[in-house]
Coordinates of C-alpha atoms and ligand atoms in Angstrom, one line a residue:
X1 CA 62.6 55.7 -106.3
X2 CA 63.4 54.6 -102.7
X3 CA 60.7 53.8 -100.2
X4 CA 62.3 56.0 -97.5
X5 CA 59.8 58.6 -96.5
X6 CA 61.0 62.2 -96.7
X7 CA 59.0 63.1 -93.6
X8 CA 59.6 62.2 -90.1
X9 CA 57.1 60.5 -87.7
X10 CA 56.5 62.5 -84.6
X11 CA 59.0 61.1 -82.0
X12 CA 56.4 60.8 -79.4
X13 CA 52.8 60.7 -80.6
X14 CA 51.5 61.7 -77.2
X15 CA 53.5 64.9 -77.3
X16 CA 52.5 65.6 -81.0
X17 CA 50.1 68.5 -81.2
X18 CA 47.9 69.1 -84.2
X19 CA 49.0 72.7 -84.4
X20 CA 52.7 72.5 -85.4
X21 CA 53.6 76.2 -85.8
X22 CA 51.8 78.9 -83.9
X23 CA 52.4 82.7 -84.2
X24 CA 50.6 84.5 -81.6
X25 CA 50.4 88.4 -81.9
X26 CA 53.8 88.5 -83.5
X27 CA 55.3 92.0 -83.9
X28 CA 58.6 93.1 -85.4
X29 CA 60.2 96.4 -86.4
X30 CA 63.2 97.3 -88.5
X31 CA 63.8 100.8 -86.9
X32 CA 60.7 102.8 -87.7
X33 CA 59.3 100.1 -90.1
X34 CA 56.6 97.9 -88.5
X35 CA 57.4 95.0 -90.7
X36 CA 55.3 92.4 -88.9
X37 CA 52.0 93.7 -87.4
X38 CA 50.1 91.5 -85.0
X39 CA 50.5 88.3 -87.0
X40 CA 48.4 85.5 -85.8
X41 CA 48.9 82.2 -87.8
X42 CA 48.5 78.6 -87.0
X43 CA 49.9 75.9 -89.2
X44 CA 48.6 72.4 -88.7
X45 CA 50.6 69.3 -89.0
X46 CA 50.7 68.2 -92.6
X47 CA 49.2 71.6 -93.8
X48 CA 50.6 73.3 -96.9
X49 CA 50.3 77.2 -96.5
X50 CA 51.2 79.4 -99.4
X51 CA 52.1 83.0 -98.5
X52 CA 51.7 85.6 -101.2
X53 CA 51.8 89.3 -101.3
X54 CA 53.6 92.4 -102.8
X55 CA 57.3 92.8 -102.5
X56 CA 58.2 94.3 -99.1
X57 CA 55.0 93.0 -97.4
X58 CA 57.1 91.0 -94.9
X59 CA 56.9 87.6 -96.2
X60 CA 60.7 86.8 -96.0
X61 CA 60.8 88.4 -92.5
X62 CA 57.9 86.1 -91.4
X63 CA 59.7 83.0 -92.6
X64 CA 63.0 84.1 -91.1
X65 CA 61.2 84.8 -87.8
X66 CA 59.8 81.2 -87.8
X67 CA 63.3 80.0 -88.1
X68 CA 64.7 82.5 -85.6
X69 CA 67.0 84.0 -88.2
X70 CA 65.2 87.2 -87.1
X71 CA 64.2 88.0 -83.6
X72 CA 60.7 89.3 -82.9
X73 CA 59.9 92.3 -80.7
X74 CA 56.6 91.0 -79.2
X75 CA 54.4 87.9 -79.4
X76 CA 55.3 84.2 -79.4
X77 CA 56.2 81.6 -81.9
X78 CA 55.8 78.0 -80.9
X79 CA 57.1 75.0 -82.9
X80 CA 55.3 71.7 -82.0
X81 CA 54.4 73.1 -78.6
X82 CA 57.9 74.5 -77.7
X83 CA 58.4 78.2 -77.7
X84 CA 61.4 79.3 -79.8
X85 CA 64.3 80.0 -77.3
X86 CA 66.5 83.0 -78.2
X87 CA 69.9 81.2 -78.2
X88 CA 72.1 78.3 -77.2
X89 CA 71.7 74.6 -77.6
X90 CA 67.9 74.6 -77.4
X91 CA 67.8 77.1 -80.3
X92 CA 70.0 74.9 -82.4
X93 CA 67.8 71.9 -81.7
X94 CA 64.5 73.7 -82.5
X95 CA 66.0 75.3 -85.5
X96 CA 66.8 71.9 -86.8
X97 CA 63.1 71.2 -86.7
X98 CA 62.5 73.9 -89.3
X99 CA 64.1 73.4 -92.7
X100 CA 64.5 76.4 -94.9
X101 CA 65.0 76.8 -98.7
X102 CA 66.0 80.3 -100.0
X103 CA 65.7 81.9 -103.3
X104 CA 69.4 81.7 -103.7
X105 CA 70.4 78.1 -103.1
X106 CA 73.2 79.0 -100.6
X107 CA 75.1 75.7 -101.2
X108 CA 78.6 75.5 -100.0
X109 CA 80.7 76.0 -103.2
X110 CA 83.8 74.1 -102.0
X111 CA 81.9 71.0 -100.9
X112 CA 80.4 68.4 -103.1
X113 CA 76.6 67.8 -103.4
X114 CA 76.8 64.8 -101.1
X115 CA 78.9 66.7 -98.6
X116 CA 76.4 69.6 -98.6
X117 CA 73.6 67.4 -97.7
X118 CA 75.6 65.5 -95.0
X119 CA 77.1 68.5 -93.3
X120 CA 74.1 69.5 -91.0
X121 CA 73.4 66.1 -89.5
X122 CA 77.1 65.4 -88.9
X123 CA 78.0 68.9 -87.5
X124 CA 74.8 70.0 -85.8
X125 CA 73.3 66.8 -84.8
X126 CA 76.4 64.7 -84.4
X127 CA 74.8 61.8 -86.1
X128 CA 76.7 58.8 -87.4
X129 CA 78.5 59.4 -90.6
X130 CA 77.6 56.2 -92.4
X131 CA 73.9 56.5 -91.5
X132 CA 73.9 60.1 -92.7
X133 CA 75.5 59.2 -96.0
X134 CA 72.8 56.4 -96.5
X135 CA 70.1 59.0 -95.9
X136 CA 71.8 61.8 -97.9
X137 CA 72.1 59.6 -100.9
X138 CA 68.4 58.5 -100.7
X139 CA 67.3 62.0 -100.5
X140 CA 69.4 63.0 -103.5
X141 CA 67.7 60.1 -105.4
X142 CA 64.3 61.4 -104.2
X143 CA 64.9 64.8 -105.6
X144 CA 66.3 63.4 -108.8
X145 CA 70.0 64.3 -108.5
X146 CA 71.4 61.0 -107.1
X147 CA 73.9 60.8 -110.0
X148 CA 75.3 64.2 -109.1
X149 CA 76.5 63.4 -105.6
X150 CA 80.1 63.9 -106.3
X151 CA 80.0 67.1 -108.3
X152 CA 80.3 70.6 -107.0
X153 CA 77.4 73.0 -106.9
X154 CA 78.8 75.1 -109.8
X155 CA 78.7 72.1 -112.0
X156 CA 74.9 71.8 -111.6
X157 CA 72.0 73.7 -113.1
X158 CA 70.1 76.2 -111.0
X159 CA 67.2 73.7 -110.8
X160 CA 69.5 70.8 -109.7
X161 CA 71.1 73.1 -107.1
X162 CA 67.8 74.1 -105.7
X163 CA 66.9 70.4 -105.4
X164 CA 70.1 69.7 -103.6
X165 CA 69.2 72.5 -101.2
X166 CA 65.8 70.8 -100.6
X167 CA 67.6 67.6 -100.0
X168 CA 70.1 69.3 -97.6
X169 CA 67.1 70.8 -95.6
X170 CA 65.3 67.4 -95.4
X171 CA 68.5 65.7 -94.2
X172 CA 68.0 67.3 -90.8
X173 CA 64.5 65.7 -90.8
X174 CA 62.7 68.8 -90.0
X175 CA 59.0 69.0 -88.8
X176 CA 58.2 71.9 -91.1
X177 CA 59.8 73.1 -94.3
X178 CA 59.9 76.9 -95.2
X179 CA 60.4 77.8 -98.8
X180 CA 61.1 81.6 -99.6
X181 CA 60.5 82.1 -103.2
X182 CA 62.4 78.9 -104.1
X183 CA 62.0 79.2 -107.9
X184 CA 62.3 82.9 -108.3
X185 CA 65.9 82.8 -109.2
X186 CA 65.6 79.9 -111.7
X187 CA 65.4 80.0 -115.4
X188 CA 61.8 79.2 -116.5
X189 CA 62.5 75.8 -117.9
X190 CA 63.9 74.7 -114.4
X191 CA 61.0 75.9 -112.3
X192 CA 58.7 72.8 -112.8
X193 CA 61.3 70.3 -111.7
X194 CA 61.6 72.1 -108.3
X195 CA 57.9 72.5 -108.0
X196 CA 57.4 68.8 -108.7
X197 CA 59.7 67.9 -105.8
X198 CA 57.8 70.3 -103.5
X199 CA 54.4 68.8 -104.8
X200 CA 55.7 65.3 -103.9
X201 CA 56.8 66.5 -100.4
X202 CA 53.3 68.0 -99.9
X203 CA 51.6 64.8 -101.0
X204 CA 53.7 62.8 -98.5
X205 CA 52.3 65.0 -95.7
X206 CA 55.2 67.4 -95.0
X207 CA 54.2 70.5 -93.2
X208 CA 55.1 73.4 -95.5
X209 CA 55.1 77.2 -95.6
X210 CA 55.8 78.3 -99.2
X211 CA 56.3 81.9 -100.2
X212 CA 55.7 81.9 -103.9
X213 CA 54.0 83.6 -106.8
X214 CA 53.5 80.3 -108.6
X215 CA 49.8 80.2 -108.7
X216 CA 49.6 76.8 -110.3
X217 CA 51.5 75.3 -107.3
X218 CA 49.3 77.2 -104.9
X219 CA 46.1 76.0 -106.5
X220 CA 47.2 72.4 -106.6
X221 CA 49.3 72.0 -103.4
X222 CA 48.1 74.6 -100.9
X223 CA 45.5 73.9 -98.3
X224 CA 45.4 77.6 -97.5
X225 CA 46.6 80.8 -98.9
X226 CA 47.8 83.7 -96.7
X227 CA 47.8 87.1 -98.3
X228 CA 50.1 89.6 -96.8
X229 CA 50.3 93.4 -97.3
X230 CA 52.2 96.0 -95.4
X231 CA 53.2 93.7 -92.6
X232 CA 49.8 92.3 -92.0
X233 CA 47.8 89.2 -92.9
X234 CA 45.0 90.8 -94.9
X235 CA 43.3 87.7 -96.1
X236 CA 43.3 84.0 -95.6
X237 CA 41.4 81.5 -97.7
X238 CA 41.5 78.2 -99.5
X239 CA 43.3 78.7 -102.8
X240 CA 40.2 78.4 -105.0
X241 CA 38.2 80.9 -103.2
X242 CA 41.3 83.2 -102.9
X243 CA 42.1 83.1 -106.6
X244 CA 38.6 83.0 -108.0
X245 CA 36.9 85.3 -105.5
X246 CA 39.3 87.4 -103.4
X247 CA 37.5 89.4 -100.7
X248 CA 39.9 92.3 -100.0
X249 CA 40.6 95.1 -102.4
X250 CA 44.3 94.6 -101.7
X251 CA 44.3 91.0 -102.9
X252 CA 42.1 91.9 -106.0
X253 CA 44.6 94.6 -106.8
X254 CA 47.6 92.3 -106.4
X255 CA 46.0 89.5 -108.4
X256 CA 45.0 91.8 -111.2
X257 CA 48.7 92.6 -111.5
X258 CA 50.3 89.1 -111.4
X259 CA 47.6 86.9 -113.1
Ligands
ADP301 P1 59.0 90.5 -98.8 O1 59.7 89.2 -98.6 O2 57.5 90.4 -98.6 O3 59.4 91.2 -100.0 P2 60.6 91.4 -96.5 O4 60.2 90.7 -95.4 O5 61.9 91.0 -97.2 O6 59.5 91.5 -97.6 O7 60.7 92.9 -96.2 C1 59.7 93.7 -95.5 C2 60.2 95.0 -95.3 O8 61.3 95.0 -94.4 C3 60.8 95.7 -96.6 O9 60.5 97.1 -96.5 C4 62.3 95.6 -96.4 O10 63.0 96.6 -97.0 C5 62.4 95.7 -94.9 N1 63.6 94.9 -94.4 C6 63.9 93.6 -94.6 N2 64.9 93.1 -93.9 C7 65.5 94.3 -93.4 C8 66.6 94.5 -92.5 N3 67.5 93.5 -92.2 N4 66.8 95.8 -92.1 C9 65.9 96.8 -92.3 N5 64.9 96.6 -93.1 C10 64.6 95.4 -93.7
MG302 MG1 61.0 88.1 -99.7

């Protein structure tokens, strides 16, 4: 494995705040549906937060709001001290600070694996192509698909494609990575290879928000579990307390169904 770190040092340590992502009284509606209700959540630098909860509870909307793929109706979201702007160049820059990995890998089908990883830094960040290629190849090595660089996504397994998607997000050198059910679309035998990459990232100090029902991952990698139901954060706890001794009836009920 190469020695290049997957995480980026803060550009200016004096600017670096301990609180990397802060959601303050965030509210969002889809028509009459109040999908995010008074969400207050602070994610510290280096923290791994696992978000769990029933289908439809607002987990994806929460992630998409942090990345500004969704607008919010009220409240504020700040990334490393900067409020999320609504549009323009500033939005592109801040969005680049937030890497996102989806359930469906969303790779560009007509680009090679290497091209998929290089595209963002070249198109969005206007970085030097040779430097980006070096970084992209190192990242592909790190996620275990370095020998697949010249293939097209369809030639890879689901687990390999999802690892490419992780490398692609990391190529932008984000400050925080959001994972929205990254293993839910995978065949069972491929889940662990993706979780292992995420475990490694967590161990290296990447700040991560992970929506997942993989309780083994949550127990071993999460600093904190956030349980959502009906658009609210119902319970927050460290993983052992949450899984062994949930406080709320909603969480007890949910855990009894999935464990
Ligand atoms: P989760 O990820 O926890 O399953 P979501 O955030 O995807 O939940 O969805 C929360 C609720 O918002 C669901 O009831 C869903 O149907 C609804 N919803 C999600 N996206 C939209 C949208 N673009 N328009 C209208 N309703 C939506
Ligand atoms: Mg979802």
